[in-house]
Short mmCIF file of C-alpha atoms in Angstrom, two decimals:
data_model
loop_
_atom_site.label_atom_id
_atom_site.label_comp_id
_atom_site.label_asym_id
_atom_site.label_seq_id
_atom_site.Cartn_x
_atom_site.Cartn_y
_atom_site.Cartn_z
CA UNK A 290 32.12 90.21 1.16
CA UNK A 291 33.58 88.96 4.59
CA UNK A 292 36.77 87.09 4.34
CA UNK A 293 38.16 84.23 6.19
CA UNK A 294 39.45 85.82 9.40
CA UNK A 295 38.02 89.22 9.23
CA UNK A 296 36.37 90.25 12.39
CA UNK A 297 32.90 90.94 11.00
CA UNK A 298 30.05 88.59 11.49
CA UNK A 299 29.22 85.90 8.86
CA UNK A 300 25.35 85.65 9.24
CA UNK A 301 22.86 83.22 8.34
CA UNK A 302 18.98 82.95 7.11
CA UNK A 303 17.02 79.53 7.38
CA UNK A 304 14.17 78.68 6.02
CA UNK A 305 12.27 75.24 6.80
CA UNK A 306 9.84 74.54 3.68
CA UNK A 307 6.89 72.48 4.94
CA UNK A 308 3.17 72.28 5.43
CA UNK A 309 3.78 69.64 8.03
CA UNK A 310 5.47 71.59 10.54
CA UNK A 311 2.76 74.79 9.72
CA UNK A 312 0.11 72.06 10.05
CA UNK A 313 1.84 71.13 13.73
CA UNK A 314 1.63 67.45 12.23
CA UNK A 315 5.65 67.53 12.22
CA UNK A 316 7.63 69.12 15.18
CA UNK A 317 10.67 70.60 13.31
CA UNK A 318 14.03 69.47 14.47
CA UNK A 319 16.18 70.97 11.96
CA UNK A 320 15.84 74.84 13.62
CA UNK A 321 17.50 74.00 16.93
CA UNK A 322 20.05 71.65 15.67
CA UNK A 323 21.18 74.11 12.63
CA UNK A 324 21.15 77.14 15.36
CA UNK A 325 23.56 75.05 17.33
CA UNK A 326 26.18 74.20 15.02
CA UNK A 327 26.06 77.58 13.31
CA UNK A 328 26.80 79.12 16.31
CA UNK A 329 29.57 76.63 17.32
CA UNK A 330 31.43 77.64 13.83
CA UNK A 331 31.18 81.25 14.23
CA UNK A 332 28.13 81.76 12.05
CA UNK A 333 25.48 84.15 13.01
CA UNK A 334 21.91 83.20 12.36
CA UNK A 335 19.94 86.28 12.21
CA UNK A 336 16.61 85.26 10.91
CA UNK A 337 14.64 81.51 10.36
CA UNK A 338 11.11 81.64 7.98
CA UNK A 339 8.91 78.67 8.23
CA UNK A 340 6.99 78.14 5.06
CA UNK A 341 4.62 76.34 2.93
CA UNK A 342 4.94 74.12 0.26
CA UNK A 343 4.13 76.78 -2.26
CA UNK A 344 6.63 77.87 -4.92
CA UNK A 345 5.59 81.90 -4.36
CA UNK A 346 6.38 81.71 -0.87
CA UNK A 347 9.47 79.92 -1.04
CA UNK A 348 10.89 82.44 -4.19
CA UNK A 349 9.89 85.19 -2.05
CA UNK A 350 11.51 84.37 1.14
CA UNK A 351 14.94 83.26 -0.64
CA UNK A 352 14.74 86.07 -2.17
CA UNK A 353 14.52 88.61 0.45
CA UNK A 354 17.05 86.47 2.51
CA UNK A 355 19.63 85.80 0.47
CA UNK A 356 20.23 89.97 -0.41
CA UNK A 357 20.16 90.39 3.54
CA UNK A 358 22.19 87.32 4.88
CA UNK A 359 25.83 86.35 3.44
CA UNK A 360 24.30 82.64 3.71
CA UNK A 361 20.99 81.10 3.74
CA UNK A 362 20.02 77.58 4.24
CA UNK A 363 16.74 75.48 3.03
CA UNK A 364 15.55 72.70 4.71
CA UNK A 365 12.65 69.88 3.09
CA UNK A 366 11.09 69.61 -0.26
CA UNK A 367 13.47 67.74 -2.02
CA UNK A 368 12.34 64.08 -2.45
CA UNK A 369 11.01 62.27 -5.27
CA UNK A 370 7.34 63.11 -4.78
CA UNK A 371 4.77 65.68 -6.18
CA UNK A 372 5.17 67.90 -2.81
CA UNK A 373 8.92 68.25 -2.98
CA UNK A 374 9.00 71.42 -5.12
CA UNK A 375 12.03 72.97 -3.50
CA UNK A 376 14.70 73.04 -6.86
CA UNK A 377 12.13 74.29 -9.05
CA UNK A 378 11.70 76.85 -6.21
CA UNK A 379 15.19 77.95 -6.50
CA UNK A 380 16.09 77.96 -10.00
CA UNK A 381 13.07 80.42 -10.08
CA UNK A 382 14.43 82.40 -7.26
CA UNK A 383 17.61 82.60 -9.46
CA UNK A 384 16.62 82.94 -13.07
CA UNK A 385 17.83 79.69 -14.06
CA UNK A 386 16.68 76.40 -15.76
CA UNK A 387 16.52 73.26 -13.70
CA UNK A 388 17.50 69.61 -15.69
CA UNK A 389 18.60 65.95 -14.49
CA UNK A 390 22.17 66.34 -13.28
CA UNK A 391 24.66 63.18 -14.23
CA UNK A 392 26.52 64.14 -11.22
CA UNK A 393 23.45 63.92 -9.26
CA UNK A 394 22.36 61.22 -10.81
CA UNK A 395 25.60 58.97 -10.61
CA UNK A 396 25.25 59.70 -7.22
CA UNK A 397 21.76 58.24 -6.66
CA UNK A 398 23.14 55.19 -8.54
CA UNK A 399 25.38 54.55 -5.48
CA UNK A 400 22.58 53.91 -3.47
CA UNK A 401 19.43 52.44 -5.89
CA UNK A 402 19.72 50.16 -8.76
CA UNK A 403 19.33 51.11 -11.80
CA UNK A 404 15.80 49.72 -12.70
CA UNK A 405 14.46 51.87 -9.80
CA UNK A 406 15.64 54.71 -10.98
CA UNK A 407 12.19 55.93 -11.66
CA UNK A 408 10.67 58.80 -12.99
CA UNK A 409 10.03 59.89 -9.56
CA UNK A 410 13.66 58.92 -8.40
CA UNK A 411 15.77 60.54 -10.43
CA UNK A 412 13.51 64.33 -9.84
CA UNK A 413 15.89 64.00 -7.06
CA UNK A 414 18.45 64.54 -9.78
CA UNK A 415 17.13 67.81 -10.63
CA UNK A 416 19.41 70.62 -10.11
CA UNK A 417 19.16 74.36 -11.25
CA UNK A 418 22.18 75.43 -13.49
CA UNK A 419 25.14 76.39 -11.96
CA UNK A 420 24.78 74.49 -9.39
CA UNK A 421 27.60 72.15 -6.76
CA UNK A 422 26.21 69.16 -5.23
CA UNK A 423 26.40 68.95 -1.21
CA UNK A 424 26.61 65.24 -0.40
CA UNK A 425 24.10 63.06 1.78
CA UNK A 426 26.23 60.61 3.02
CA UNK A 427 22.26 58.70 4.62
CA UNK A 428 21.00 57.86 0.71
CA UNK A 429 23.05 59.71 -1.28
CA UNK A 430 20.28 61.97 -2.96
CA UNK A 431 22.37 65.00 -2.84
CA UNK A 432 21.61 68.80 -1.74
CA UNK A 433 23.01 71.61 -4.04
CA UNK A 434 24.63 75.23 -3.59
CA UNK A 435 23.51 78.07 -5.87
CA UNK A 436 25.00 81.85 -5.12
CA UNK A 437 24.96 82.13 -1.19
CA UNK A 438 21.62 79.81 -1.04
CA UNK A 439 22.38 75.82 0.73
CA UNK A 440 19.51 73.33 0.29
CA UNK A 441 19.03 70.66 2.03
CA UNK A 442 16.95 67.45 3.11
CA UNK A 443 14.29 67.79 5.42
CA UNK A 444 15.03 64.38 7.33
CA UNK A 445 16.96 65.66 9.86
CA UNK A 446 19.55 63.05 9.84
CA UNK A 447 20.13 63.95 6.30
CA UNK A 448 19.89 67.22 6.94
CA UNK A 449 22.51 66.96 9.52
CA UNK A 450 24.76 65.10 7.35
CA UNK A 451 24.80 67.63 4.22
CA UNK A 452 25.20 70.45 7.18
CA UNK A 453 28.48 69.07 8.16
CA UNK A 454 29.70 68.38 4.39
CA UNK A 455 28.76 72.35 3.53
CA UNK A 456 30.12 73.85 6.95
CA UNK A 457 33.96 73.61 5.96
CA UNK A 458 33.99 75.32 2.75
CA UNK A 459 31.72 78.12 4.54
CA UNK A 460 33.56 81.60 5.69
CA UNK A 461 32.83 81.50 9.31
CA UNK A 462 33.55 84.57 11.79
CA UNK A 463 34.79 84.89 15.38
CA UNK A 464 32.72 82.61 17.44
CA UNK A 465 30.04 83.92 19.81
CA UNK A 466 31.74 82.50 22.95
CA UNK A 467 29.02 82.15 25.75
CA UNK A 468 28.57 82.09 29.84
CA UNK A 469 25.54 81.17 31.29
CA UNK A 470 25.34 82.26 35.45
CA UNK A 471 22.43 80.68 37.48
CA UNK A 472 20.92 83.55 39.51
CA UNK A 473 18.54 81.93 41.85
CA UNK A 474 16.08 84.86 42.26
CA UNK A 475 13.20 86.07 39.79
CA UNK A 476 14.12 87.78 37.01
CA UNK A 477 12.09 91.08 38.34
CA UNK A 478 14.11 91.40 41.87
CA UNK A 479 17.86 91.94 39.05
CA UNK A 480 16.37 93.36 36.21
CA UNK A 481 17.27 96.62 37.34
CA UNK A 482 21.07 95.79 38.34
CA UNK A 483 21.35 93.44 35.27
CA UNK A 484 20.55 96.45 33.00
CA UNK A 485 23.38 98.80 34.28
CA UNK A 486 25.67 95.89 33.35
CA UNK A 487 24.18 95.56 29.81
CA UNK A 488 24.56 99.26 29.32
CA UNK A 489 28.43 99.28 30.92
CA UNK A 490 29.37 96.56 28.27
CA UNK A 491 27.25 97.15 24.99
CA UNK A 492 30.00 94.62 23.42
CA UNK A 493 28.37 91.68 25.17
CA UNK A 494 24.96 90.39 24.45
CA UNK A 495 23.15 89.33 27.83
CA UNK A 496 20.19 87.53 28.08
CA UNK A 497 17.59 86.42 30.97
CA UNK A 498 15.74 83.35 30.90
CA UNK A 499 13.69 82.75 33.68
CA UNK A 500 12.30 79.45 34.65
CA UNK A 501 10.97 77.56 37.45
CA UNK A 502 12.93 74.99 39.61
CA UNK A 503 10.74 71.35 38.89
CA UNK A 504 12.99 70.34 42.42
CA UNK A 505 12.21 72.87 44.50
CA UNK A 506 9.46 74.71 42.90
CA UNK A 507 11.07 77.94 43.22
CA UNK A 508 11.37 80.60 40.21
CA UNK A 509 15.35 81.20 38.83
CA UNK A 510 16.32 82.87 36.08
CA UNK A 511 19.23 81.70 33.63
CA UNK A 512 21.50 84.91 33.11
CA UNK A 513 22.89 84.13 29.48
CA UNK A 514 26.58 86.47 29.18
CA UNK A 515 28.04 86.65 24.97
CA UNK A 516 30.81 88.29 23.52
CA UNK A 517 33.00 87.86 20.73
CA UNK A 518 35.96 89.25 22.49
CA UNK A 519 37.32 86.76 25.13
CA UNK A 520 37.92 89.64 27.48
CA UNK A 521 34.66 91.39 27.00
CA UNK A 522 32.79 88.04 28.46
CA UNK A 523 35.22 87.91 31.20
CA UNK A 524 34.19 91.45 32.40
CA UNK A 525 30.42 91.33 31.68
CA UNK A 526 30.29 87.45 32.79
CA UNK A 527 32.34 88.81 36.32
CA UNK A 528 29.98 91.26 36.66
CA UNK A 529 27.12 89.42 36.23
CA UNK A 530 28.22 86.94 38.53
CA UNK A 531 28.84 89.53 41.51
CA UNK A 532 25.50 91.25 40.84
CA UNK A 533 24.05 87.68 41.10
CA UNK A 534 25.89 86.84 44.89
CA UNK A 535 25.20 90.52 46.17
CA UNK A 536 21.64 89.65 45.26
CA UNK A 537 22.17 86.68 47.54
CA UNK A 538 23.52 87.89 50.31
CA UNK A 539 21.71 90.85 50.42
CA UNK B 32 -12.79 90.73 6.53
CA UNK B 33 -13.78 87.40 7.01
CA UNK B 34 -16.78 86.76 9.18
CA UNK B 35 -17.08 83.72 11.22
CA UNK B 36 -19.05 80.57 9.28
CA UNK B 37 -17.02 82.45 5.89
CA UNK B 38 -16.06 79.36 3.41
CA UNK B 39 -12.77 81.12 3.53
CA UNK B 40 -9.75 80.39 5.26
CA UNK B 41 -8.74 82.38 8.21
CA UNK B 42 -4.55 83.08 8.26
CA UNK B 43 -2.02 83.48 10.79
CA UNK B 44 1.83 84.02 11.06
CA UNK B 45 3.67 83.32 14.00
CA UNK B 46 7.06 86.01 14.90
CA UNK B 47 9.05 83.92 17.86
CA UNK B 48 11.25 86.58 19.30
CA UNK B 49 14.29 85.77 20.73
CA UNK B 50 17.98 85.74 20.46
CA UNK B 51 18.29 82.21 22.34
CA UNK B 52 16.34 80.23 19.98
CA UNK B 53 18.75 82.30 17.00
CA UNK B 54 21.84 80.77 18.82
CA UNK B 55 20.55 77.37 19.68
CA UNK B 56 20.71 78.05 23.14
CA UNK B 57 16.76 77.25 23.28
CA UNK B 58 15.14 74.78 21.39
CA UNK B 59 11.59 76.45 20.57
CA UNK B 60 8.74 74.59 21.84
CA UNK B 61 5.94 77.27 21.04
CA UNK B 62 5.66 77.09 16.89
CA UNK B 63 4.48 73.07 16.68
CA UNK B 64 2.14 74.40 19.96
CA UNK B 65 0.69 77.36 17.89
CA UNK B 66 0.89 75.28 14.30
CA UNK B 67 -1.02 72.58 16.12
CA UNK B 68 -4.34 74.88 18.23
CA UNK B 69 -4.20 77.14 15.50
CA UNK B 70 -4.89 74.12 12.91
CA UNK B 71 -7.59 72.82 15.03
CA UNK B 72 -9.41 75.90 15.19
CA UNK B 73 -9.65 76.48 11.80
CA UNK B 74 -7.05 79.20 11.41
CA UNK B 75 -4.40 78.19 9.21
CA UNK B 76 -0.84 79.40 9.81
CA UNK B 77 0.95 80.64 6.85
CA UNK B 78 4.68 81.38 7.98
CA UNK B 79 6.65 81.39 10.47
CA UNK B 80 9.43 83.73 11.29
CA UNK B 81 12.25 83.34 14.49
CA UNK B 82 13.82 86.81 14.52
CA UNK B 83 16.10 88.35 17.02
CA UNK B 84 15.83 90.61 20.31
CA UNK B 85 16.50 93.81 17.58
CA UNK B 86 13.50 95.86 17.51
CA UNK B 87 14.04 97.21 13.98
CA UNK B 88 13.80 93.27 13.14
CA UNK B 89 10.89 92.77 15.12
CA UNK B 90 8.85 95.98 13.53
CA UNK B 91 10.17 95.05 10.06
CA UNK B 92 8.73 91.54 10.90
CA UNK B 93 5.56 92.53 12.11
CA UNK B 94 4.68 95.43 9.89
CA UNK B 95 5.40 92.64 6.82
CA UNK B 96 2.95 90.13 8.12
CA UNK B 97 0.25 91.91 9.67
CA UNK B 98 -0.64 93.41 6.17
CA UNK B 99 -0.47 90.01 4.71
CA UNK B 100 -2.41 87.73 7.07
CA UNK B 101 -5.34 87.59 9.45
CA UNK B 102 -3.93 87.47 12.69
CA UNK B 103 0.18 87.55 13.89
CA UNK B 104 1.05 85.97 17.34
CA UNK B 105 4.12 86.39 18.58
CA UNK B 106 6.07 84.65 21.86
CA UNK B 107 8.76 86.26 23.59
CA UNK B 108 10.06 89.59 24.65
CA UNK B 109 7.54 90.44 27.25
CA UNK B 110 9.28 90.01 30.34
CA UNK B 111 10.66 92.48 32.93
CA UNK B 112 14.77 92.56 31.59
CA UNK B 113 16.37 95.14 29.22
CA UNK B 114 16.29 92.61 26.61
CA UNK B 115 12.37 92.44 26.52
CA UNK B 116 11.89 95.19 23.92
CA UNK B 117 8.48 93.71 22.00
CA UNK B 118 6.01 95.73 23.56
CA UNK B 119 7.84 98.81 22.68
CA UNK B 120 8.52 97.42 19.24
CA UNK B 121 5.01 96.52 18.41
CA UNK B 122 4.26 100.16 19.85
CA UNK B 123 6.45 101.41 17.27
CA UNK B 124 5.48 98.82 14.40
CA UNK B 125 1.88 100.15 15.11
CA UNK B 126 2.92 104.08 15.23
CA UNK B 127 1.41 104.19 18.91
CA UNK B 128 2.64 105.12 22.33
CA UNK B 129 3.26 103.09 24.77
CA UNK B 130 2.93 103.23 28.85
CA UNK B 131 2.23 102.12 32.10
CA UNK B 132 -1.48 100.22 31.69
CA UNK B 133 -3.32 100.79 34.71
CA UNK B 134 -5.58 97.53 33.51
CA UNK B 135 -2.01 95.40 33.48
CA UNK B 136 -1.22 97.20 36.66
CA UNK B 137 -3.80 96.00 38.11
CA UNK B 138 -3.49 92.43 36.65
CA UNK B 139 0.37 92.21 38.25
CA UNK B 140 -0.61 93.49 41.63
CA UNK B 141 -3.13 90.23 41.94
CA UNK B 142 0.28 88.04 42.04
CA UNK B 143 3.17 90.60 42.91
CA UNK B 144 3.00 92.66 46.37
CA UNK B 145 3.08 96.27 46.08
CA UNK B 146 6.08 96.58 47.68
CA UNK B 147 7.71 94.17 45.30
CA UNK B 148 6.26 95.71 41.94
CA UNK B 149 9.92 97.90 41.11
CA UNK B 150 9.97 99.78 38.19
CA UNK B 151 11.44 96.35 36.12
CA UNK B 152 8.60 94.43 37.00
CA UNK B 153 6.26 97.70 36.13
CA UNK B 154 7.64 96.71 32.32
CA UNK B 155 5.70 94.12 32.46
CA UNK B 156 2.59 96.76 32.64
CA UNK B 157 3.84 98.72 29.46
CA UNK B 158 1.27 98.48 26.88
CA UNK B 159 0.81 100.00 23.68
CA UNK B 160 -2.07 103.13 23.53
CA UNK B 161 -5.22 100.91 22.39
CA UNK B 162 -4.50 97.52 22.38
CA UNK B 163 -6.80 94.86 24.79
CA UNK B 164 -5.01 93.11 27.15
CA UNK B 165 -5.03 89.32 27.00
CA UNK B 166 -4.89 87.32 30.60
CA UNK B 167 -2.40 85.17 31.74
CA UNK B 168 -3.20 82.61 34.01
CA UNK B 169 -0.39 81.66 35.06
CA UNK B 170 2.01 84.20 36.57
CA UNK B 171 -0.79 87.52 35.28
CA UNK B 172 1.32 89.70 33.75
CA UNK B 173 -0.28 90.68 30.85
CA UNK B 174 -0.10 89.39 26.76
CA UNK B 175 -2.14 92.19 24.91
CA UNK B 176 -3.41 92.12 21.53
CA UNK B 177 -3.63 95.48 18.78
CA UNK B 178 -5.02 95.20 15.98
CA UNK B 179 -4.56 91.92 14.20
CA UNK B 180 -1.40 90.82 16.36
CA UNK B 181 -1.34 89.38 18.99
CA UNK B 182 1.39 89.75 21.63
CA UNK B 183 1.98 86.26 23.98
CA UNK B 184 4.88 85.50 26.43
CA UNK B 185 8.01 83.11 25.49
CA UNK B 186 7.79 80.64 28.11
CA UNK B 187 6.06 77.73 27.13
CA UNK B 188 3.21 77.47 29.99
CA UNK B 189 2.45 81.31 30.00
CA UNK B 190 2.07 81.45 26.48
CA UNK B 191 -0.49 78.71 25.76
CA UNK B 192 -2.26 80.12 28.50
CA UNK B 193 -2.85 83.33 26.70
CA UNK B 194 -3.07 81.37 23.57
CA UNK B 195 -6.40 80.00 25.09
CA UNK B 196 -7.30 83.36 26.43
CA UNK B 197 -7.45 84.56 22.85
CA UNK B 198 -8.50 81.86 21.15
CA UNK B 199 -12.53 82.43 21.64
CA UNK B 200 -12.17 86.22 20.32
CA UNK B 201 -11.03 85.21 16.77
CA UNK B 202 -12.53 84.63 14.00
CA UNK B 203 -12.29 80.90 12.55
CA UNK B 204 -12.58 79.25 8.89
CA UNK B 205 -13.66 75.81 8.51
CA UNK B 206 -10.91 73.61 10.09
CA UNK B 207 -8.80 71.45 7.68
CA UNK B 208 -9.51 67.79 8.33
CA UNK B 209 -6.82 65.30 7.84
CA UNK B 210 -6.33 61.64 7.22
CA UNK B 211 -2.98 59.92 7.48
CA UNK B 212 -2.78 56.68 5.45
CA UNK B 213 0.84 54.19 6.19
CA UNK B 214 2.57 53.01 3.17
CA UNK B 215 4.95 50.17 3.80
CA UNK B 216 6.86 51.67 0.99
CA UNK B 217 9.03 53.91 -0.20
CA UNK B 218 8.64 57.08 -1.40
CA UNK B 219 9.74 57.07 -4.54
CA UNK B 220 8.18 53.94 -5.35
CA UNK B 221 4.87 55.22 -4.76
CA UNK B 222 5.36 58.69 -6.08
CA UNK B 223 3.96 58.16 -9.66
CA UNK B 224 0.65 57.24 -8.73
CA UNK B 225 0.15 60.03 -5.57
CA UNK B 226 1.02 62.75 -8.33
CA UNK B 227 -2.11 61.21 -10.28
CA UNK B 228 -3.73 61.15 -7.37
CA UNK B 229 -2.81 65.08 -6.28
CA UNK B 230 -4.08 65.99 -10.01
CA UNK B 231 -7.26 63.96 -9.50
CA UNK B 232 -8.37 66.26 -6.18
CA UNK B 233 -7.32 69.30 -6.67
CA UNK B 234 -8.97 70.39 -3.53
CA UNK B 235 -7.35 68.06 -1.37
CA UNK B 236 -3.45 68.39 -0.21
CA UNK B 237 -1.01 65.44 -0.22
CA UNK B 238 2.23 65.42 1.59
CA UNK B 239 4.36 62.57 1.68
CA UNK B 240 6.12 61.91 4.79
CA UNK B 241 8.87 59.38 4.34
CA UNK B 242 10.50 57.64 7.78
CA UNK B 243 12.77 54.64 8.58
CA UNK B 244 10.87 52.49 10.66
CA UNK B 245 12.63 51.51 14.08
CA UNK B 246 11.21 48.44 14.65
CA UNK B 247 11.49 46.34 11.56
CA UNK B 248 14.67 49.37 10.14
CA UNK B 249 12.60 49.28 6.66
CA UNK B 250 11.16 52.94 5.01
CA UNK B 251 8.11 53.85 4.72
CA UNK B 252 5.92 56.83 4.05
CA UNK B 253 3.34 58.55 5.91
CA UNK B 254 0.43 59.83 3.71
CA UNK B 255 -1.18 62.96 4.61
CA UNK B 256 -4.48 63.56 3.12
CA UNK B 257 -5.83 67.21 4.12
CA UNK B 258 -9.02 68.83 2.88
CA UNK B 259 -12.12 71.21 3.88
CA UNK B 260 -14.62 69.60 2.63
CA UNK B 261 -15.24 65.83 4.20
CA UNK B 262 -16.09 64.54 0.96
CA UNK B 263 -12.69 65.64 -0.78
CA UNK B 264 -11.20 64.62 2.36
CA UNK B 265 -13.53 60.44 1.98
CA UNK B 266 -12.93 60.50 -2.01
CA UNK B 267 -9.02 61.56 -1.64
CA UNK B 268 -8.28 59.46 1.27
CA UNK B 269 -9.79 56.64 -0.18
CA UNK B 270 -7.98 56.92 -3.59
CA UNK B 271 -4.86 57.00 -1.50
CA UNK B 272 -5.58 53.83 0.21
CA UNK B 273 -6.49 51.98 -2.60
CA UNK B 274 -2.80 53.04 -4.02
CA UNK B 275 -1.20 51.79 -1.08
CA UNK B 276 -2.68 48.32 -1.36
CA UNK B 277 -2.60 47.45 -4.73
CA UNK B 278 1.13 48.64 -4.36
CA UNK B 279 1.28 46.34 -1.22
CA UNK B 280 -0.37 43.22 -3.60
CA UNK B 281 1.36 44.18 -6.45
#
């Protein structure tokens, strides 16, 4: 276990549940956004599964993740219809029964009157055993935490909403911190330099994105600098950054 | 195997490789690209998996999925930097060595002078012993395919090139056909009689899309009706409509 403060990583597993976005018919949302803020807190995200709405494949991918990652996150399945099979998913994953929760179900109370609390409805209520609720502060249907595993919504403004009522009770690590240098040459003409700088500092993480220029037409490539260490991105992000005006000059 | 015309389905998983998509720096744009051809082929993609620029990930990754499905594309990787390690991966996911391809020589000298093709760029040529190279369009270096995977750039344009490129070699089932039927409703209010529905066709499969509708700010659901077989598709489809306006009239 990592504690609060400790300089090793926190990581982080997603996995998006949902024929629509294996389909193409949805173009998931939740990936980027979750990346972001993960990163912004200091949590690593090491690995995101897209899957299916069948309960084998989501049991087997929380189960692989969550013995690998010290959190994992689930986005979609949990609304009131027969597709939304995410909770029964889970209590599976974890051995453990699955019932109408009066927590959970007070809470959908807040939000829908009691005569449509429905059949339907209230499976929104379901919640394996042991359980906490993450609040939806959208319509109130709640998410849940079991062990290290976080579900929630697939609606991405829900899903951003439980995100940021989970994030503070979360360990989090040393944020990645992150420069970003603009070398305005093709990738292929500082590869080689770029390289001796990634080998001189094996503490930073540096990344080339190449793109091309929709102003001038010209190829670029984004030179991406990240360390933990404030001091190690100041050395690697300096050295990137002289490579990148030698190149110029030269 | 599956031969072409099979009644079977044909599967796919997707690996996008890459760090930058991990922290959020990049918001993907090639899985609802892939989810989307692949589904109008006839292939039907299975999972998805975003895993970082660590090869062990990437074997571990690929080695998983190509025993499990059809085909495995993956994006990223291939590019001329020290952090483009997928062709040596898959080389080593594959048990296979890897080198200079004259073929994908060839293929970089129709767009790069000779004098300009440095040993980075040469990368870009590195292909594992016995895979077929796949063409690129756009900027020719090389995607290559071994095996069942199949190994595509990251950036957007590049890749969907190749993904055409490939396309006509595979083998296809018969393409899922859809039907999306609008409920002014809620979910939940309609989820009762789409379960009956879902138990009804077995063969068909209904998601249930709900949205808040911009316009007039009221939810609704979108009803996805998907099926093989056009008459499961008619007989399902039509079930669903009636559902939607007797619970209109009702």
């Amino acid at each position: 276990m990592v504690e609060a403060g400790d300089a090793r990583s926190v990581t982080a597993a997603l996995i998006v549940i949902g024929d629509e976005v294996l389909s193409g018919r949805t173009k998931d949302k939740n990936i980027g956004h979750v990346a972001e803020r993960l990163t912004d807190v200091g949590i690593d995200l090491r690995e995101v599964r897209v899957v299916a709405d069948v309960e084998e494949d989501i049991v087997a991918a929380v189960n692989a993740l969550r013995a690998r990652f010290d959190y994992v996150f689930t986005t979609g399945g949990i609304g009131p219809t027969h597709d939304d099979i995410t909770a029964d998913a889970i209590a599976k994953a974890f051995g453990v029964s699955i019932d109408v929760d009066p927590r959970a179900r007070a809470m959908l109370l807040e939000y829908i009157a009691e005569k449509d609390l429905n059949e339907a409805r209230l499976r929104m209520a379901r919640i394996p055993a042991g359980a906490s609720l993450v609040v939806n502060e959208v319509s109130k249907a709640p998410g849940f935490r079991i062990g290290n595993v976080i579900v929630m919504a697939g609606v991405p403004r829900i899903m951003q909403s439980m995100l940021e009522a989970v994030l503070p009770e979360l360990r989090k690590g040393r944020p990645m911190l992150s420069r970003t240098i603009l070398a305005e040459a093709k990738e292929g003409d500082i590869a080689a330099p770029l390289r001796k700088i990634a080998e001189t500092y094996p503490n930073a993480i540096i990344g080339s994105y190449p793109f091309r220029d929709e102003v001038d037409g010209r190829y670029k490539t984004n030179l991406v600098v990240r360390a933990r260490e404030p001091e190690t991105l100041a050395a690697a992000g300096d050295a990137v950054a002289r490579m990148v005006e030698d190149n110029a000059g030269g």
